[in-house]
Coordinates of C-alpha atoms and ligand atoms in Angstrom, one line a residue:
M1 CA -8.7 -21.5 2.3
S2 CA -5.2 -21.1 3.8
K3 CA -2.4 -23.5 2.6
R4 CA 0.8 -24.3 4.5
I5 CA 3.8 -22.5 3.1
F6 CA 6.1 -25.1 4.5
D7 CA 4.5 -27.8 2.4
I8 CA 5.8 -26.3 -0.9
S9 CA 9.4 -25.8 -2.1
V10 CA 10.7 -22.2 -2.6
E11 CA 11.0 -22.8 -6.4
R12 CA 7.4 -24.0 -6.7
F13 CA 6.1 -21.2 -4.5
E14 CA 7.9 -18.5 -6.4
A15 CA 6.8 -19.9 -9.8
L16 CA 3.1 -19.7 -8.8
P17 CA 0.9 -16.9 -10.2
V18 CA 0.1 -14.3 -7.5
T19 CA -3.5 -15.5 -7.1
E20 CA -2.2 -19.0 -6.3
K21 CA 0.4 -17.7 -3.8
T22 CA -2.1 -15.9 -1.7
P23 CA -3.7 -18.9 0.1
Y24 CA -0.2 -19.7 1.5
L25 CA 0.0 -16.2 3.0
M26 CA -3.3 -16.1 5.0
Q27 CA -4.3 -17.1 8.5
A28 CA -7.2 -19.4 9.2
D29 CA -9.6 -16.5 9.9
G30 CA -9.0 -14.9 6.5
V31 CA -6.6 -12.3 7.8
P32 CA -3.1 -12.0 6.2
Y33 CA -0.2 -13.6 8.0
H34 CA 2.4 -12.2 5.5
T35 CA 1.1 -9.1 3.6
L36 CA 2.8 -9.2 0.2
F37 CA 0.2 -8.5 -2.5
A38 CA -2.9 -6.4 -3.1
Q39 CA -4.5 -9.7 -4.4
Q40 CA -4.7 -10.9 -0.7
F41 CA -7.5 -8.3 -0.1
G42 CA -11.0 -9.0 -1.1
H43 CA -14.1 -6.8 -0.5
D44 CA -14.9 -8.3 2.9
L45 CA -11.4 -8.0 4.2
L46 CA -11.1 -4.4 3.0
G47 CA -14.4 -3.7 4.9
R48 CA -13.0 -5.3 8.0
L49 CA -9.8 -3.2 7.8
E50 CA -11.8 0.0 7.2
L51 CA -14.0 -0.6 10.2
L52 CA -11.0 -1.4 12.4
A53 CA -9.1 1.7 11.2
N54 CA -12.2 3.9 11.9
E55 CA -12.6 2.4 15.4
I56 CA -8.9 2.8 16.2
R57 CA -8.8 6.5 15.2
T58 CA -11.9 7.1 17.4
I59 CA -10.4 5.2 20.3
A60 CA -7.1 7.1 19.9
K61 CA -8.9 10.5 20.6
T62 CA -8.9 10.0 24.4
R63 CA -6.0 9.3 26.8
T64 CA -7.6 6.2 28.1
G65 CA -8.2 5.0 24.6
T66 CA -4.6 5.7 23.7
E67 CA -3.5 3.7 26.7
F68 CA -5.8 0.8 25.8
L69 CA -4.3 0.7 22.2
R70 CA -0.8 0.9 23.5
S71 CA -1.3 -2.1 25.7
Q72 CA -2.6 -4.3 22.8
V73 CA 0.7 -5.7 21.5
A74 CA 3.2 -4.2 23.9
H75 CA 4.9 -7.6 24.1
K76 CA 5.7 -7.5 20.3
R77 CA 8.7 -6.0 18.4
A78 CA 8.8 -5.0 14.8
M79 CA 11.8 -4.6 12.5
L80 CA 11.6 -1.8 9.9
Y81 CA 14.0 -3.1 7.2
F82 CA 14.0 -0.3 4.5
S83 CA 16.8 -0.8 2.0
Q84 CA 15.2 1.8 -0.3
P85 CA 14.4 5.5 0.6
S86 CA 11.0 6.3 2.2
S87 CA 9.5 9.0 4.3
R88 CA 5.8 8.3 4.6
T89 CA 5.7 4.5 4.6
F90 CA 8.5 4.3 7.1
L91 CA 7.2 7.0 9.5
S92 CA 3.5 5.8 9.3
F93 CA 4.5 2.2 10.1
A94 CA 6.7 3.5 12.9
S95 CA 3.8 5.6 14.2
A96 CA 1.4 2.6 13.8
C97 CA 3.7 0.5 15.9
Q98 CA 3.9 3.2 18.6
I99 CA 0.0 3.4 18.7
L100 CA -0.2 -0.3 19.4
G101 CA 2.8 -0.3 21.8
V102 CA 5.0 -2.4 19.5
S103 CA 8.7 -1.5 19.9
T104 CA 10.7 -1.1 16.8
G105 CA 14.2 -1.5 15.4
E106 CA 15.4 -0.4 12.0
V107 CA 17.9 -0.8 9.2
R108 CA 17.6 1.9 6.6
D109 CA 21.1 1.7 5.1
T110 CA 22.6 -1.7 4.4
S111 CA 26.0 -0.1 4.1
I112 CA 26.0 0.0 7.9
S113 CA 24.5 -3.4 8.5
S114 CA 26.4 -6.7 8.1
E115 CA 25.1 -7.0 4.5
F116 CA 28.1 -4.7 3.8
K117 CA 30.4 -7.4 5.0
G118 CA 28.8 -9.9 2.5
E119 CA 26.0 -11.4 4.7
S120 CA 23.2 -12.7 2.5
R121 CA 19.8 -11.1 2.7
E122 CA 18.4 -14.5 3.8
D123 CA 20.8 -14.5 6.7
S124 CA 20.1 -10.8 7.5
V125 CA 16.4 -11.5 7.6
R126 CA 16.8 -14.6 9.8
T127 CA 19.0 -12.5 12.1
F128 CA 16.1 -9.9 12.4
S129 CA 13.7 -12.8 13.2
S130 CA 15.9 -13.7 16.2
Y131 CA 15.1 -10.3 17.8
F132 CA 11.7 -9.3 16.3
D133 CA 8.2 -10.6 15.9
M134 CA 7.4 -8.9 12.5
I135 CA 9.5 -7.5 9.6
I136 CA 8.2 -4.5 7.7
M137 CA 10.3 -4.5 4.5
R138 CA 10.9 -2.1 1.7
T139 CA 13.2 -3.3 -1.1
P140 CA 14.1 -2.2 -4.6
E141 CA 13.9 -5.8 -5.7
K142 CA 10.7 -7.4 -7.1
G143 CA 10.0 -10.8 -5.5
L144 CA 12.3 -10.4 -2.5
A145 CA 9.6 -9.9 0.1
E146 CA 7.8 -13.1 -1.0
H147 CA 11.1 -15.0 -1.1
M148 CA 11.9 -13.9 2.5
A149 CA 8.3 -14.8 3.6
W150 CA 9.0 -18.4 2.4
V151 CA 12.5 -18.4 4.1
L152 CA 11.1 -17.2 7.4
S153 CA 8.1 -19.5 7.3
N154 CA 10.4 -22.4 6.8
S155 CA 12.8 -21.4 9.6
E156 CA 12.7 -22.2 13.3
R157 CA 11.4 -18.7 14.0
P158 CA 8.6 -17.9 11.5
I159 CA 7.4 -14.3 11.8
P160 CA 5.2 -12.3 9.5
I161 CA 6.5 -10.0 6.7
I162 CA 4.7 -6.9 5.5
N163 CA 5.7 -5.6 2.1
A164 CA 6.2 -1.9 2.3
G165 CA 7.1 -1.6 -1.4
S166 CA 8.9 -4.1 -3.6
G167 CA 10.6 -2.8 -6.7
Q168 CA 8.3 -1.6 -9.5
D169 CA 6.0 -4.5 -8.5
Q170 CA 3.7 -3.9 -5.6
H171 CA 3.0 -1.5 -2.7
P172 CA 0.0 -3.2 -1.1
T173 CA -0.3 -1.1 2.0
Q174 CA -0.2 2.1 -0.1
A175 CA -3.2 0.6 -2.0
L176 CA -4.9 -0.1 1.3
L177 CA -4.6 3.6 2.4
D178 CA -5.7 4.7 -1.1
I179 CA -8.8 2.6 -0.9
Y180 CA -9.5 3.8 2.7
T181 CA -9.2 7.4 1.4
L182 CA -11.6 6.7 -1.4
L183 CA -14.1 5.0 0.9
R184 CA -14.0 7.9 3.3
S185 CA -14.3 10.4 0.5
F186 CA -17.4 8.8 -1.0
E187 CA -19.1 7.5 2.1
R188 CA -21.7 10.2 2.0
G189 CA -22.2 10.2 -1.8
G190 CA -23.2 6.6 -2.4
G191 CA -19.9 4.8 -1.6
L192 CA -17.2 3.4 -3.7
R193 CA -19.3 2.2 -6.6
D194 CA -20.2 3.5 -10.1
R195 CA -17.1 5.8 -10.2
T196 CA -14.4 6.7 -12.6
V197 CA -10.8 6.6 -11.2
L198 CA -8.3 8.4 -13.4
F199 CA -4.6 7.5 -13.0
C200 CA -2.1 10.0 -14.5
G201 CA 1.7 10.1 -14.9
D202 CA 4.2 7.3 -14.9
L203 CA 1.8 4.4 -14.9
L204 CA 4.3 1.8 -16.2
R205 CA 6.8 1.9 -13.3
G206 CA 4.5 3.0 -10.4
R207 CA 4.0 0.1 -8.1
T208 CA 1.2 2.0 -6.3
V209 CA -0.9 2.1 -9.5
R210 CA -0.6 -1.7 -10.0
S211 CA -1.7 -2.4 -6.4
L212 CA -4.5 0.2 -6.4
S213 CA -5.8 -0.8 -9.8
Y214 CA -6.2 -4.4 -8.5
L215 CA -7.9 -3.4 -5.2
L216 CA -10.4 -1.3 -7.2
T217 CA -11.6 -4.4 -8.9
N218 CA -13.3 -5.4 -5.6
Y219 CA -15.8 -2.6 -6.0
P220 CA -18.8 -2.5 -8.4
N221 CA -18.6 -0.6 -11.6
I222 CA -15.4 1.3 -11.1
R223 CA -14.1 2.4 -14.5
Q224 CA -10.3 3.0 -14.7
V225 CA -8.8 5.6 -17.0
F226 CA -5.0 5.6 -17.6
V227 CA -3.6 8.9 -18.8
A228 CA 0.1 8.9 -19.7
P229 CA 2.6 9.6 -22.4
G230 CA 3.0 6.5 -24.6
P231 CA 6.3 5.2 -23.1
L232 CA 4.9 5.4 -19.6
Q233 CA 1.5 4.0 -20.2
V234 CA 0.2 1.3 -17.9
G235 CA 1.6 -2.3 -18.4
E236 CA -0.1 -5.2 -20.0
D237 CA -0.1 -7.1 -16.7
V238 CA -2.5 -4.6 -15.1
L239 CA -4.7 -4.6 -18.2
A240 CA -4.8 -8.4 -18.3
V241 CA -6.3 -8.4 -14.7
L242 CA -8.9 -5.8 -15.7
K243 CA -9.8 -7.8 -18.9
A244 CA -10.1 -11.0 -16.9
K245 CA -12.4 -9.3 -14.4
S246 CA -14.5 -7.5 -17.1
V247 CA -13.6 -4.1 -15.6
A248 CA -14.1 -1.1 -18.0
Y249 CA -11.0 0.8 -18.7
E250 CA -9.5 3.3 -21.2
L251 CA -6.0 4.4 -22.2
T252 CA -5.5 7.9 -23.4
D253 CA -3.0 10.8 -23.5
D254 CA -5.7 13.5 -23.4
F255 CA -5.7 14.5 -19.8
H256 CA -8.0 17.6 -20.3
A257 CA -10.7 15.5 -22.1
A258 CA -10.6 12.9 -19.3
I259 CA -10.7 15.1 -16.2
P260 CA -14.4 16.3 -16.4
H261 CA -15.5 12.6 -16.2
A262 CA -13.4 11.7 -13.2
D263 CA -14.5 11.1 -9.6
A264 CA -10.9 10.6 -8.4
V265 CA -7.7 11.8 -10.1
Y266 CA -4.7 9.8 -8.9
M267 CA -1.5 11.6 -9.9
T268 CA 1.9 10.0 -9.9
R269 CA 5.5 11.1 -10.1
I270 CA 7.8 10.2 -13.0
Q271 CA 9.9 7.4 -11.5
D272 CA 13.2 8.2 -13.1
E273 CA 15.1 6.2 -10.5
W274 CA 14.2 3.2 -12.7
D275 CA 15.6 4.6 -15.9
K276 CA 17.7 2.0 -17.7
D277 CA 19.8 4.7 -19.3
K278 CA 20.4 7.8 -17.2
G279 CA 18.3 10.8 -18.4
E280 CA 15.9 8.5 -20.4
S281 CA 12.8 9.9 -18.7
A282 CA 13.8 13.5 -19.2
K283 CA 13.5 12.9 -23.0
I284 CA 9.7 12.2 -22.6
D285 CA 7.4 15.2 -22.9
T286 CA 5.4 15.0 -19.6
S287 CA 4.3 18.6 -19.7
R288 CA 0.6 17.7 -20.4
F289 CA 0.4 15.3 -17.4
K290 CA 0.5 17.8 -14.6
F291 CA -2.4 19.1 -12.4
G292 CA -2.6 22.8 -11.8
L293 CA -5.2 25.5 -11.6
D294 CA -6.4 25.0 -15.2
E295 CA -7.0 21.3 -14.5
L296 CA -8.8 22.2 -11.3
K297 CA -11.3 24.2 -13.3
L298 CA -12.1 21.1 -15.3
L299 CA -12.6 18.8 -12.3
P300 CA -16.1 18.0 -11.0
Q301 CA -17.0 19.4 -7.6
R302 CA -17.6 15.9 -6.2
A303 CA -14.2 14.6 -7.2
V304 CA -11.0 14.2 -5.2
I305 CA -7.3 14.6 -6.1
M306 CA -4.9 12.0 -4.8
H307 CA -1.2 11.3 -4.9
P308 CA 0.8 8.6 -3.1
L309 CA 3.6 11.3 -2.7
P310 CA 6.3 12.3 -2.8
R311 CA 5.5 14.8 -5.6
R312 CA 7.7 16.9 -7.7
D313 CA 5.9 19.3 -10.0
E314 CA 3.0 17.1 -11.2
I315 CA 0.6 18.8 -8.8
S316 CA 1.0 22.5 -8.3
T317 CA 1.1 23.7 -4.7
A318 CA -1.6 26.2 -5.8
V319 CA -4.0 23.2 -5.7
D320 CA -3.2 22.2 -2.1
S321 CA -5.8 24.5 -0.5
D322 CA -8.7 23.2 -2.6
P323 CA -11.0 21.0 -0.6
R324 CA -10.8 18.3 -3.3
A325 CA -7.1 17.9 -2.7
M326 CA -6.9 14.8 -0.6
Y327 CA -3.2 13.9 -0.6
W328 CA -2.4 15.2 2.9
R329 CA -5.3 13.4 4.4
Q330 CA -4.5 10.3 2.3
M331 CA -1.0 10.3 3.9
R332 CA -2.4 10.4 7.5
N333 CA -5.0 7.7 6.6
G334 CA -1.9 5.5 6.0
M335 CA -1.0 5.6 9.6
W336 CA -4.5 4.4 10.7
I337 CA -4.9 1.7 8.1
R338 CA -1.4 0.4 8.8
T339 CA -2.3 0.4 12.5
A340 CA -5.4 -1.7 11.7
L341 CA -3.3 -4.1 9.6
I342 CA -0.7 -4.7 12.3
A343 CA -3.5 -5.1 14.9
M344 CA -5.2 -7.6 12.7
T345 CA -2.0 -9.5 11.9
F346 CA -1.3 -9.9 15.6
G347 CA -4.9 -11.0 16.4
C348 CA -6.3 -7.9 18.2
E349 CA -9.3 -7.2 16.0
K350 CA -12.0 -8.6 18.4
R351 CA -10.6 -6.9 21.5
I352 CA -10.6 -3.5 19.7
H353 CA -14.2 -4.0 18.5
E354 CA -15.2 -4.8 22.1
Y355 CA -13.4 -1.8 23.5
F356 CA -15.1 0.4 20.9
R357 CA -18.5 -1.1 21.6
H358 CA -18.3 -0.4 25.3
N359 CA -16.4 2.9 25.4
C360 CA -17.0 5.0 22.3
Ligands
LIG401 N1 4.0 6.8 -0.9 C1 5.2 6.3 -0.4 O1 5.5 5.2 -0.5 O2 6.0 7.3 0.1 P1 7.4 7.1 0.7 O3 8.3 6.6 -0.5 O4 7.8 8.4 1.2 O5 7.3 6.0 1.7

């Protein structure tokens, strides 16, 4: 059930556990108003998003379909506020907006916005809300997106915020595209159930791992295996969720022993931008946590290889041409699932279903 965010103080809201924050972020029909956490998405909502994304990509195959989609929210404007580097998330959100006819503005470098002159981020975001109807926001700071969601919801111009990556904490729309990719990969082989998903790399500081691990708990009998060098092994907060939900999991540093049992291998980059001391990550031996042709030989034929990207050398380019390599398709899936999320947030879900029913 949705609660009203303007009935709670910012201090009380921010102090709540994530699962108790989520009712404040939803619309009455169970759709997110602000999208901040993976915990806002249950099995049914993920199914609704998958269906909508599938319909949108089919509708977009024709010129008339493209024109229909472009007319859906042509009266809306979205601000892309990215104060941390991005290629895929920024471009896929920008493309998703174009597909739906949403015009966009952007700040990608706060040294050329008025933040440089000392304007607070609260004032910056309220300034954006004067001109735009949605803020899509990437930030290096954990908790900032939810703080801004409260600030905006309590202003005279409340508009939705979509979290496009917040510090080391969450990247909910990356998890949506990851789940969408897994659903599409396994749709002919029994669906996303009774599978083993193997995460490998920097699991401590990777926000995509935290968000995806949570979303996977919505599907039956998904075992999660975390393969990392000791200092980069997954955090206790992720494991606490799995324990609470009785999800089977394993922690190991033996990548080769784990690969033959995997249905999906989710590789991640070493996130050295978060090093407390410069060069700290370089001291960790990560040589056994890379996926190349030797690892490909160990991987079952039915399995898929994923990566949120960008990659460095943790997946060899020699793997790219293997049909199990899903990371390029995964990236494009991001555009469709983000289009579905924006359409849903702005209330277009039923119109798109109707168009699909009558025209596709
Ligand atoms: N996966 C991801 O978030 O990529 P970008 O940093 O390029 O947006």
